[in-house]
Amino acid sequence: MKDSQSHSCCSFSADKEKKTGKKKSVSCGSIFFIVVNEFCERFSYYGMRAVLVLYFKYFLKWDDDFSTTIYHTFVALCYLSPILGAIIADSWLGKFKTIVYLSIVYTAGQVIMAVGAINDITDGNKDGTPDNMTFHIALSMVGLLLIALGTGGIKPCVAAFGGDQFNEDQEKQRSTFFSIFYLSINAGSLLSTIITPILRAQKCGIHTQQQCYPLAFGVPAALMVVSLIVFIVGSGMYNKTAPSGNIMVKVCKCIFFAIMNRFHNRSSQIPKREHWLDWAEEKYDKLLIAQVKMVLKVLFLYIPLPMFWALFDQQRSFSLQQGLMVIQPDQMQTVNPILILIMVPVMDFIIYPLISKCKLNFTPLRKITVGMFLAGLAFVAAALVQLQIDATLPDFPSSTEQQAKFINMVNRSIDITAGKYAFQLQTLQGNEEYYTYNLPFDLTIDSGPTETIRLPGGTRNTIVIVEEAGRMTNIKVGIKVRSKSKSNHIFFNGFGMTLNITVGEEGFGNIVSKNMSTYVDVPQGTAEFVIKNAAGSTCAFKREFGFGSSYTFIIPPTFILEENHIKEVEDIKANSIHMAWQIPQYFLMTSGEVVFSVTGLEFSYSQAPSNMKAVLQAGWLLTVAVGNIIVLIVAEAATLPDQWAEYVLFAALLVLVCIIFAIMAYFYTYIDPVQIEADFANLEPEDEKKKNLEMTKKDMVENHDEKKRRSSNEGKIVQTNF
């Protein structure tokens, strides 16, 4: 039986249950329903979140900055609302009812989001654009608010509710459950991150065919309905812990009373007490005080952890800043959940047993410390990769420098002198490299007049040489030093009429003759450009782009719409570093996350008193919320000129947080909340006897004094009557 119990997540002796009188044994069915519920809920959440920023930009027509701000505010709210859900669960409804009721709120939010994304609702003129954007924005904001309350509210309850299914002596099985629980989170995240963008890319609509945001939000809403149904179906199998009254109010009052009582008794003549919370003993029972001590000890330990989450959130910069790879940065988002699905069982069934075989006491707090250290190593690996990437990049101008390259649109070769550089360009060609200047320079074309060229500092410029009425002129277009993760492209229209050019959902605008378009970011891979003239005739051409590449496309004067003889000038070569160089940093970061996060969930549950399990889970999630807020506040505060230096800074900060936490963990004493509560429960009868005895003595004294007072009064009355 012991062997079975140590390996099975669901087994428990019924005979032992009868002897000990503990809660009913955990069944595989109850764990199955909880894990499937979590998988569906996480699919719903991450699926909706995967397309949220695109929905803001392309459907609600918000700019990048506002879209990003609303997105981060929504994510922060999702991690702040667990406090509310935990209080409701532990103090009022219990975890089961809280999960059910808030899941209904959650589902309603997802449905409202899907409805708000249907542009045909307000598209009265059937032109594909909503006529009442305020209506769609209002629905979207209401939907996001309900989703934030729902997902955040149930987040601490589901993990704690799963832990409640195990008895106190099933620590091994409970640990396995939290690992499986974390696997389900990342399985849902992985599938939704892949599937939902595919759904969004579909075309749908009644009047016009558009990007299918209703489907992209509707499928997560359907998964949330499935999640709710699955959870309710398993109701009869669950161990349901009843709420213990308004525990948070009691805790706050207990802490406040202890502080005030200590303040009033601050005289040196008054004996000190072992713990400052012991000053609440005059009003609150010792069990509650002991439970508050448990919670505060763990919450104090969590103080450094928001910084870990703030820096952990920067792992997205691995793909965004190191985007000069042979695959898209967005595709790298799937690497993390894939590695988690691999690393969780590897840790549970290989690494941890090997450590145990070596007789090493790998405690939960040591695991958390190691997790932070591994994340720090991930940033060191990222810095090394960044140095390799930087070696392949062109030399961009500093803030005091300007760069320029030249394109010849004249139908013959020309000689150009630009400052200290002299060269010849053939027709419809450009020079390969950018020339760098510190000051304005003189430009001479053939033997024509000299013109002084002044360019803004910190820019790369393309100067197009054209001929008008027999006279050479130049057209300048500049761009600030671009983000290293972008592929910027531009068109020059040398044709005799205005042309409109689009690529996917992006547009270069209407380009008048002998003018340059704006720069447009085009993702890596095959892009199809559509060129349309004023008469509505179109042609398309495709081009394959690598990451970081940049081209100037030239539409020649002899351009024929049906044949599309488009010329191109390569401004920046595509980066050739393979994405495999990023795998070590993702491996280290994911290993750190598994050791850190799974252990944190289990530790928060095991060290929490029975009536505050969800509250302490919410405290763990609150560290994530504070970390996100830190990112919002200081995102731009410590930017360094070199990306590798920024990664080294992150690594140093993580190591510092790791050391601080390790010192705090060294002084932490592990507790058994169940045993402590049982000890106090056994002491309660003795305390009650003492209180009853004291009350009896007090009543006897008061009765005796009352009799004496009455006798005295009666004597006085008799004397008066005589």
XYZ file of C-alpha atoms in Angstrom:
722
model
C 0.000 0.000 0.000
C 2.868 2.385 0.732
C 4.409 1.838 -2.680
C 1.070 2.450 -4.348
C 0.487 5.560 -2.323
C 3.885 7.006 -3.119
C 3.451 6.673 -6.872
C -0.242 7.271 -7.520
C -1.738 10.741 -7.581
C -5.171 9.369 -6.732
C -4.783 6.402 -4.397
C -5.614 6.495 -0.699
C -6.473 3.780 1.778
C -10.149 3.614 2.631
C -9.374 1.595 5.776
C -6.993 4.264 6.976
C -9.625 6.868 6.290
C -12.130 5.086 8.491
C -9.596 4.740 11.306
C -8.427 8.339 11.241
C -11.757 9.925 10.419
C -10.195 12.142 7.744
C -11.978 13.593 4.748
C -12.993 11.179 2.025
C -10.248 9.833 -0.190
C -9.238 11.622 -3.340
C -10.398 10.005 -6.581
C -8.758 10.158 -9.989
C -12.065 11.467 -11.332
C -12.050 14.617 -9.199
C -8.465 15.437 -10.225
C -9.339 14.732 -13.873
C -12.222 17.203 -13.841
C -10.125 19.893 -12.148
C -7.212 19.483 -14.587
C -9.490 19.462 -17.664
C -11.263 22.528 -16.299
C -7.933 24.340 -15.941
C -6.822 23.308 -19.455
C -10.003 24.676 -21.044
C -9.894 27.882 -18.981
C -6.256 28.560 -19.882
C -6.987 27.855 -23.557
C -9.797 30.382 -23.340
C -7.663 33.042 -21.635
C -4.478 32.747 -23.675
C -6.420 32.267 -26.905
C -8.252 35.535 -26.389
C -5.054 37.298 -25.274
C -3.072 36.095 -28.316
C -5.045 38.326 -30.701
C -6.023 41.110 -28.308
C -3.444 43.707 -29.347
C -4.177 43.070 -33.045
C -7.881 43.502 -32.303
C -7.185 46.857 -30.660
C -5.036 48.051 -33.573
C -6.918 46.806 -36.615
C -10.531 46.549 -35.467
C -10.854 49.305 -32.848
C -8.258 51.402 -34.756
C -6.192 52.310 -31.676
C -2.532 53.286 -32.031
C 0.315 51.076 -30.837
C 0.991 52.894 -27.564
C -2.633 52.994 -26.428
C -3.184 49.367 -27.449
C -0.147 48.269 -25.445
C -1.204 50.309 -22.409
C -4.715 48.827 -22.344
C -3.284 45.338 -22.858
C -0.862 45.614 -19.914
C -3.552 47.178 -17.735
C -5.830 44.223 -18.498
C -3.081 41.699 -17.661
C -2.252 43.500 -14.401
C -5.954 43.481 -13.428
C -6.095 39.735 -14.123
C -3.392 39.240 -11.486
C -4.821 41.730 -8.978
C -8.343 40.293 -8.913
C -7.225 36.959 -7.355
C -7.255 38.728 -3.977
C -10.987 39.373 -4.384
C -11.664 35.784 -5.462
C -9.655 34.388 -2.552
C -11.517 36.492 0.004
C -14.888 35.427 -1.417
C -13.851 31.766 -1.423
C -12.296 31.545 2.047
C -14.736 33.876 3.792
C -18.128 33.519 2.134
C -18.985 31.091 -0.690
C -16.293 28.444 -0.466
C -13.952 27.537 -3.323
C -16.401 25.398 -5.338
C -19.206 27.977 -5.528
C -16.716 30.808 -6.115
C -15.245 28.962 -9.103
C -18.699 28.250 -10.531
C -20.118 31.763 -10.081
C -17.022 33.602 -11.311
C -16.717 31.186 -14.247
C -20.202 32.307 -15.293
C -18.986 35.933 -15.124
C -15.887 34.900 -17.091
C -17.964 33.144 -19.778
C -20.236 36.168 -20.107
C -17.173 38.362 -20.661
C -15.853 36.086 -23.406
C -19.237 36.023 -25.149
C -19.504 39.832 -24.965
C -16.014 40.149 -26.488
C -17.013 37.852 -29.361
C -20.229 39.815 -29.990
C -18.378 43.144 -29.817
C -16.012 41.949 -32.553
C -18.847 41.473 -35.094
C -18.541 44.539 -37.320
C -21.793 43.756 -39.190
C -23.833 44.708 -36.099
C -23.352 48.430 -36.745
C -22.294 48.327 -40.399
C -25.433 49.970 -41.778
C -23.928 51.040 -45.103
C -22.288 47.617 -45.612
C -18.848 49.058 -46.383
C -17.021 46.759 -43.958
C -16.407 49.486 -41.352
C -18.546 49.742 -38.178
C -20.636 52.897 -38.153
C -20.737 53.085 -34.342
C -17.256 52.303 -33.033
C -18.216 53.497 -29.539
C -20.621 50.568 -29.278
C -17.871 48.059 -30.088
C -15.397 49.734 -27.724
C -17.964 49.686 -24.899
C -18.708 45.998 -25.418
C -15.004 45.192 -25.579
C -14.203 47.051 -22.350
C -17.126 45.457 -20.488
C -16.054 42.044 -21.782
C -12.427 42.553 -20.723
C -13.484 43.754 -17.263
C -15.649 40.667 -16.740
C -12.869 38.406 -18.049
C -10.330 40.009 -15.699
C -12.639 39.552 -12.713
C -13.482 35.999 -13.738
C -10.064 34.644 -14.631
C -8.364 36.390 -11.731
C -11.089 35.447 -9.265
C -10.952 31.725 -9.996
C -7.175 31.542 -10.436
C -6.234 31.050 -6.740
C -9.357 29.007 -6.014
C -8.775 26.258 -8.603
C -5.204 25.557 -7.452
C -6.210 25.577 -3.774
C -9.337 23.508 -4.497
C -7.168 20.895 -6.197
C -4.907 20.803 -3.161
C -7.955 20.300 -0.926
C -8.621 16.957 -2.609
C -5.628 15.411 -0.810
C -5.180 14.404 2.811
C -2.386 15.744 4.955
C -0.235 12.619 4.534
C -0.470 12.744 0.717
C 2.255 15.323 0.222
C 3.851 13.373 -2.657
C 0.549 13.038 -4.507
C -0.286 16.701 -3.933
C 3.117 17.692 -5.341
C 2.435 15.568 -8.433
C -0.966 17.226 -8.805
C 0.546 20.721 -8.859
C 2.978 19.588 -11.563
C 0.122 18.157 -13.653
C -1.870 21.304 -12.951
C 0.980 23.450 -14.309
C 1.252 21.155 -17.330
C -2.427 21.708 -18.115
C -1.920 25.485 -17.933
C 0.862 25.394 -20.508
C -0.848 22.805 -22.727
C -3.845 25.126 -22.991
C -1.557 28.104 -23.587
C 0.393 26.303 -26.317
C -2.614 25.103 -28.309
C -4.488 28.401 -28.054
C -1.429 30.442 -29.068
C -1.178 28.327 -32.223
C -4.874 27.933 -33.061
C -6.392 31.344 -32.260
C -4.189 33.386 -34.662
C -5.120 30.895 -37.399
C -8.815 31.464 -36.634
C -8.292 35.240 -36.731
C -6.699 34.991 -40.176
C -9.852 33.405 -41.605
C -12.211 35.633 -43.588
C -15.788 35.996 -42.374
C -18.674 38.464 -42.399
C -22.186 38.959 -43.728
C -21.675 42.054 -45.878
C -17.886 42.026 -46.335
C -15.187 39.458 -45.700
C -12.884 40.615 -42.882
C -10.372 39.206 -40.412
C -12.474 36.856 -38.285
C -12.116 38.270 -34.763
C -15.580 36.957 -33.771
C -14.328 33.425 -34.425
C -11.022 34.104 -32.668
C -12.924 35.237 -29.558
C -15.855 32.853 -30.007
C -13.811 29.643 -29.779
C -12.233 30.680 -26.432
C -15.745 31.554 -25.215
C -16.916 28.057 -26.208
C -13.954 26.510 -24.358
C -14.914 28.502 -21.270
C -18.429 27.042 -21.450
C -16.884 23.563 -21.705
C -14.634 24.366 -18.730
C -17.620 25.361 -16.600
C -19.659 22.293 -17.573
C -16.761 19.900 -16.905
C -16.156 21.390 -13.478
C -19.825 21.169 -12.468
C -20.107 17.557 -13.706
C -17.422 16.501 -11.233
C -19.230 18.120 -8.302
C -20.156 14.855 -6.575
C -16.540 13.670 -6.437
C -14.979 16.722 -4.791
C -13.894 17.296 -1.224
C -15.473 20.684 -0.494
C -14.060 22.680 2.410
C -16.629 24.960 3.994
C -15.720 28.668 4.325
C -14.792 29.819 7.818
C -16.580 33.149 7.990
C -15.142 36.555 7.179
C -11.588 35.450 7.884
C -9.872 38.414 6.196
C -11.713 40.896 8.404
C -10.710 38.883 11.473
C -7.093 38.789 10.317
C -6.966 42.540 9.712
C -8.617 43.302 13.056
C -6.240 40.936 14.833
C -3.181 42.606 13.295
C -4.511 46.099 14.026
C -5.350 45.220 17.637
C -1.886 43.695 18.194
C -0.179 46.829 16.859
C -2.317 49.203 18.911
C -2.026 47.095 22.070
C 1.742 46.964 21.692
C 1.800 50.729 21.228
C -0.235 51.311 24.389
C 2.017 48.948 26.339
C 5.363 50.225 25.131
C 6.680 50.934 28.637
C 9.984 49.185 29.427
C 8.467 47.913 32.655
C 5.911 45.768 30.811
C 7.288 42.280 30.004
C 8.007 41.646 26.351
C 6.237 38.909 24.426
C 7.720 36.339 22.086
C 6.058 37.739 18.946
C 4.453 41.108 18.304
C 1.201 39.386 17.301
C 1.014 37.878 20.814
C -0.194 41.312 21.943
C -3.564 40.355 20.418
C -4.088 37.557 22.972
C -6.253 39.776 25.181
C -8.977 39.809 22.543
C -8.362 36.999 19.996
C -7.885 33.262 20.488
C -4.451 31.725 20.108
C -5.428 29.640 17.065
C -6.295 32.705 14.975
C -3.078 34.420 16.087
C -1.067 31.333 15.095
C -2.780 31.265 11.666
C -2.030 34.942 11.088
C 1.618 34.277 11.983
C 1.753 31.508 9.360
C 0.392 33.768 6.621
C 2.572 36.779 7.459
C 5.717 34.626 7.546
C 5.084 33.440 3.993
C 3.997 36.845 2.683
C 7.177 38.384 4.122
C 9.143 35.762 2.214
C 7.398 36.815 -1.008
C 8.612 40.446 -0.824
C 11.585 40.007 -3.238
C 9.670 37.847 -5.723
C 7.910 40.599 -7.757
C 11.309 41.621 -9.063
C 11.811 38.089 -10.380
C 8.500 38.274 -12.255
C 9.315 41.750 -13.562
C 12.579 40.479 -15.013
C 11.036 37.195 -16.090
C 8.587 39.232 -18.174
C 11.592 40.582 -20.067
C 12.149 37.142 -21.603
C 9.822 38.342 -24.355
C 12.704 40.583 -25.407
C 14.622 37.407 -26.300
C 12.423 37.070 -29.380
C 11.481 40.707 -29.887
C 14.960 42.235 -29.580
C 16.785 39.224 -31.016
C 14.291 39.029 -33.867
C 17.006 38.911 -36.529
C 16.554 35.165 -36.845
C 15.387 32.763 -39.538
C 11.915 32.375 -37.984
C 9.375 34.931 -36.816
C 9.638 36.221 -33.233
C 5.938 35.435 -32.688
C 6.693 31.785 -33.370
C 9.145 31.779 -30.476
C 6.181 32.297 -28.091
C 5.373 28.615 -28.504
C 8.863 27.538 -27.418
C 8.210 28.316 -23.746
C 5.055 26.190 -23.296
C 6.557 23.368 -25.381
C 9.638 23.283 -23.162
C 7.457 23.417 -20.043
C 5.502 20.371 -21.230
C 8.851 18.584 -21.546
C 10.588 19.916 -18.435
C 7.830 19.350 -15.844
C 7.897 15.530 -16.157
C 11.693 15.583 -16.534
C 11.997 17.470 -13.254
C 9.440 15.324 -11.421
C 10.552 11.897 -12.608
C 14.277 12.323 -13.322
C 15.938 15.384 -11.772
C 14.232 15.465 -8.362
C 14.555 11.655 -7.778
C 18.261 11.834 -8.693
C 18.792 14.674 -6.227
C 16.955 12.649 -3.604
C 19.167 9.620 -4.346
C 22.189 11.817 -3.643
C 20.800 12.457 -0.133
C 20.438 16.189 -0.811
C 17.650 17.996 1.007
C 16.188 19.926 -1.929
C 13.559 21.889 0.009
C 10.890 24.039 -1.714
C 12.668 27.293 -0.858
C 15.930 25.924 -2.250
C 14.074 24.992 -5.429
C 12.728 28.536 -5.731
C 16.250 29.925 -5.212
C 17.676 27.611 -7.894
C 14.858 28.638 -10.236
C 15.852 32.298 -9.920
C 19.514 31.441 -10.481
C 18.681 29.493 -13.664
C 16.686 32.481 -14.933
C 19.744 34.654 -14.296
C 21.872 32.274 -16.366
C 19.269 32.577 -19.150
C 19.950 36.309 -19.370
C 23.703 35.640 -19.505
C 23.089 33.257 -22.434
C 20.905 35.925 -24.068
C 23.733 38.461 -23.738
C 26.157 36.079 -25.480
C 23.703 35.521 -28.351
C 23.136 39.268 -28.639
C 26.877 39.836 -29.015
C 26.850 37.398 -31.948
C 23.891 39.186 -33.513
C 25.452 42.622 -33.051
C 28.548 41.431 -34.921
C 26.409 40.827 -38.048
C 24.523 44.136 -37.953
C 25.470 47.116 -40.099
C 26.930 50.190 -38.454
C 23.990 52.418 -37.619
C 24.567 56.157 -37.157
C 24.879 57.684 -33.717
C 22.700 60.631 -32.700
C 25.305 63.045 -34.138
C 25.852 61.151 -37.404
C 23.860 60.852 -40.631
C 23.971 58.164 -43.280
C 22.945 58.325 -46.944
C 22.806 56.133 -49.999
C 21.908 57.179 -53.536
C 19.621 55.750 -56.253
C 19.837 56.760 -59.921
C 16.418 57.201 -61.613
C 17.901 58.888 -64.707
C 17.909 56.815 -67.906
C 21.718 56.899 -68.136
C 24.683 56.440 -65.846
C 25.736 59.437 -63.698
C 28.818 60.475 -61.730
C 28.193 61.564 -58.154
C 30.415 63.367 -55.664
C 28.939 63.372 -52.151
C 31.319 64.948 -49.678
C 34.503 62.877 -49.662
C 32.877 60.032 -51.632
C 32.934 59.866 -55.473
C 31.272 57.064 -57.456
C 29.249 56.200 -60.553
C 25.715 54.783 -60.617
C 24.060 52.942 -63.495
C 20.430 53.660 -64.320
C 17.878 52.286 -61.809
C 20.643 51.260 -59.440
C 21.831 52.312 -55.992
C 25.120 52.074 -54.171
C 25.523 49.049 -51.888
C 26.625 50.785 -48.679
C 25.451 53.802 -46.727
C 27.947 56.650 -46.434
C 28.382 58.215 -42.995
C 28.644 61.972 -42.436
C 29.221 64.070 -39.331
C 28.433 67.415 -40.981
C 26.407 68.716 -43.943
C 28.070 67.695 -47.228
C 28.225 68.992 -50.808
C 26.467 66.975 -53.542
C 27.518 67.290 -57.186
C 25.907 65.270 -60.014
C 27.984 64.981 -63.206
C 29.300 68.502 -63.805
C 26.198 70.257 -62.518
C 25.879 72.783 -59.722
C 26.826 71.854 -56.144
C 24.120 71.570 -53.514
C 24.658 71.405 -49.753
C 22.805 68.472 -48.181
C 21.732 68.670 -44.529
C 20.357 65.501 -42.930
C 18.902 64.956 -39.438
C 21.185 63.313 -36.885
C 20.697 59.636 -36.139
C 18.988 58.859 -39.469
C 19.573 56.669 -42.496
C 18.560 58.418 -45.710
C 17.880 57.413 -49.284
C 18.531 60.156 -51.850
C 16.920 59.531 -55.236
C 18.367 61.354 -58.251
C 15.725 62.287 -60.855
C 15.745 64.456 -63.976
C 13.058 67.093 -64.531
C 13.062 69.405 -67.551
C 16.683 68.512 -68.253
C 17.775 69.419 -64.718
C 19.031 67.019 -62.064
C 17.233 67.142 -58.721
C 17.183 64.884 -55.689
C 14.459 63.533 -53.476
C 15.411 62.682 -49.890
C 13.635 60.319 -47.520
C 15.001 59.467 -44.083
C 14.213 57.046 -41.307
C 15.275 57.068 -37.682
C 17.524 54.179 -36.699
C 15.062 51.351 -36.925
C 14.226 48.699 -34.358
C 16.523 45.742 -34.866
C 13.568 43.373 -34.982
C 11.843 45.098 -37.898
C 12.102 44.680 -41.665
C 11.499 48.122 -43.168
C 10.658 48.522 -46.855
C 9.902 51.518 -49.030
C 8.737 52.206 -52.613
C 9.825 54.916 -55.056
C 7.259 55.636 -57.754
C 9.077 56.562 -60.954
C 5.935 55.905 -63.013
C 3.931 58.713 -64.576
C 0.809 58.393 -62.385
C -0.217 57.873 -58.753
C -0.105 54.286 -57.517
C -1.532 52.672 -54.380
C 0.466 49.830 -52.827
C -0.577 47.468 -50.025
C 0.916 44.390 -48.361
C -1.465 42.369 -46.196
C -3.237 44.786 -43.827
C -0.521 47.421 -44.184
C -0.498 50.133 -46.804
C 2.207 52.307 -48.358
C -0.453 54.856 -49.242
C -1.044 56.660 -52.526
C 2.391 57.409 -53.998
C 2.380 60.264 -56.485
C 4.756 60.217 -59.430
C 8.465 60.736 -58.611
C 7.894 60.438 -54.887
C 8.793 58.040 -52.118
C 6.364 56.127 -49.917
C 6.573 55.841 -46.160
C 8.468 52.952 -44.589
C 6.355 49.904 -43.748
C 7.307 46.983 -41.509
C 6.828 43.666 -43.287
C 7.185 40.380 -41.364
C 9.689 37.711 -42.318
C 8.620 35.215 -44.952
C 6.788 35.585 -48.242
C 4.985 38.895 -48.714
C 2.589 39.743 -51.535
C 2.478 43.377 -52.684
C -0.585 44.643 -54.546
C -0.164 47.676 -56.842
C -3.300 49.532 -57.955
C -3.583 52.502 -60.344
C -6.228 55.228 -60.386
C -8.375 53.211 -62.819
C -8.584 50.327 -60.336
C -6.377 47.932 -62.286
C -4.086 45.851 -60.091
C -1.076 43.615 -60.242
C 0.701 41.649 -57.528
C 4.228 40.472 -56.963
C 5.711 38.316 -54.217
C 9.006 38.628 -52.421
C 10.738 36.494 -49.788
C 12.213 38.414 -46.835
C 14.621 37.378 -44.124
C 14.633 38.926 -40.677
C 16.075 42.390 -40.485
C 16.232 42.886 -44.229
C 15.401 46.256 -45.735
C 14.760 47.123 -49.388
C 13.941 50.122 -51.516
C 11.682 49.021 -54.395
C 11.825 51.070 -57.573
C 8.879 51.364 -59.948
C 10.537 52.447 -63.260
C 9.096 54.948 -65.749
C 8.608 52.054 -68.168
C 6.484 50.116 -65.665
C 3.609 48.107 -67.205
C 0.918 47.024 -64.751
C 0.515 43.581 -66.259
C 4.245 42.790 -66.257
C 5.486 44.510 -63.015
C 9.180 45.057 -63.763
C 9.988 46.101 -60.200
C 13.603 46.889 -59.379
C 15.020 46.606 -55.859
C 17.947 48.010 -53.905
C 19.062 46.131 -50.800
C 19.522 48.542 -47.915
C 20.223 45.990 -45.156
C 21.018 42.316 -45.542
C 18.879 39.737 -43.744
C 20.382 38.250 -40.624
C 21.662 34.708 -40.938
C 22.093 33.632 -37.299
C 20.078 30.486 -36.708
C 17.318 30.394 -34.108
C 18.965 27.363 -32.478
C 21.289 29.804 -30.713
C 18.265 30.983 -28.722
C 17.364 27.520 -27.450
C 19.861 27.487 -24.508
C 18.445 30.699 -23.045
C 14.875 29.456 -23.457
C 15.862 26.117 -21.929
C 17.439 27.806 -18.901
C 14.545 30.241 -18.473
C 11.930 27.485 -18.763
C 13.816 25.246 -16.342
C 13.934 28.135 -13.897
C 10.223 28.791 -14.364
C 9.299 25.150 -13.747
C 11.414 24.882 -10.595
C 10.265 28.306 -9.371
C 6.591 28.496 -10.277
C 5.397 24.926 -9.665
C 7.198 24.881 -6.326
C 5.738 28.270 -5.424
C 2.176 27.024 -5.971
C 2.784 23.940 -3.834
C 4.657 25.871 -1.130
C 1.888 28.481 -0.892
C -0.650 25.722 -0.337
C 1.371 23.600 2.107
C 2.305 26.508 4.402
C -1.169 28.073 4.525
C -3.646 27.508 7.362
C -6.744 25.557 6.407
C -8.995 28.620 6.328
C -6.663 30.751 4.157
C -5.471 28.410 1.383
C -6.899 30.527 -1.447
C -5.719 33.749 0.216
C -2.103 32.602 0.210
C -2.439 31.364 -3.401
C -3.655 34.869 -4.235
C -0.643 36.267 -2.383
C 1.614 34.230 -4.677
C -0.245 35.518 -7.755
C -0.056 39.049 -6.371
C 3.729 38.895 -6.773
C 3.096 38.364 -10.512
C 0.776 41.395 -10.615
C 3.275 43.625 -8.821
C 5.966 42.410 -11.211
C 3.812 43.460 -14.192
C 3.225 46.862 -12.607
C 6.978 47.297 -12.104
C 7.466 46.570 -15.814
C 4.917 49.241 -16.728
C 6.570 51.831 -14.474
C 10.263 51.264 -15.184
C 10.170 49.802 -18.694
C 12.001 52.805 -20.131
C 13.872 53.898 -17.011
C 17.014 51.797 -17.394
C 17.482 51.348 -21.132
C 21.117 50.907 -22.143
C 22.570 51.644 -25.578
C 23.605 48.013 -26.081
C 21.073 45.205 -25.784
C 23.664 42.736 -24.455
C 24.483 45.138 -21.621
C 20.789 45.291 -20.729
C 20.679 41.491 -20.509
C 23.745 41.492 -18.241
C 22.005 44.060 -16.041
C 18.922 41.821 -15.831
C 21.123 38.852 -14.912
C 22.840 40.847 -12.156
C 19.490 41.976 -10.744
C 18.182 38.389 -10.738
C 21.282 37.140 -8.931
C 20.888 39.941 -6.369
C 17.225 39.006 -5.800
C 18.297 35.361 -5.586
C 20.841 36.141 -2.844
C 18.345 38.234 -0.850
C 15.734 35.500 -1.062
C 18.250 32.804 -0.117
C 19.177 34.721 3.043
C 15.493 35.164 3.951
C 14.798 31.483 3.227
C 17.693 30.408 5.466
C 15.898 31.850 8.477
C 12.497 30.438 7.513
C 11.194 27.510 9.580
C 8.873 25.096 7.788
C 5.602 24.439 9.555
C 2.793 21.902 9.451
C -0.381 24.026 9.603
C -2.578 20.965 10.167
C -0.524 19.839 13.163
C -0.420 23.334 14.645
C -4.182 23.733 14.276
C -4.704 20.268 15.798
C -2.487 21.174 18.761
C -4.475 24.316 19.395
C -7.722 22.387 19.013
C -6.562 19.997 21.746
C -5.648 22.909 23.961
C -9.014 24.604 23.526
C -10.905 22.363 26.008
C -8.303 23.149 28.690
C -8.534 26.860 27.876
C -12.306 26.663 28.048
C -12.133 24.985 31.469
C -9.820 27.731 32.741
C -12.090 30.416 31.336
C -15.165 28.735 32.837
C -13.435 28.423 36.210
C -12.424 32.073 36.101
C -15.938 33.076 35.104
C -17.399 30.965 37.949
C -15.069 32.593 40.475
C -15.909 36.016 39.093
C -19.653 35.294 39.282
C -19.324 34.048 42.888
C -17.487 37.198 43.924
C -20.004 39.403 42.131
C -22.945 37.517 43.740
C -21.353 37.838 47.166
C -20.835 41.586 46.728
C -24.394 41.959 45.479
C -25.806 40.174 48.551
C -23.775 42.383 50.895
C -24.988 45.494 49.099
C -28.605 44.382 49.302
C -28.309 43.561 53.032
C -26.834 46.968 53.680
C -29.622 48.706 51.789
C -32.341 46.762 53.611
C -30.858 47.748 56.969
C -30.984 51.390 55.976
C -34.638 51.137 54.931
C -35.750 49.583 58.266
C -34.091 52.342 60.280
C -35.839 55.003 58.262
C -39.267 53.459 58.758
C -38.862 53.597 62.526
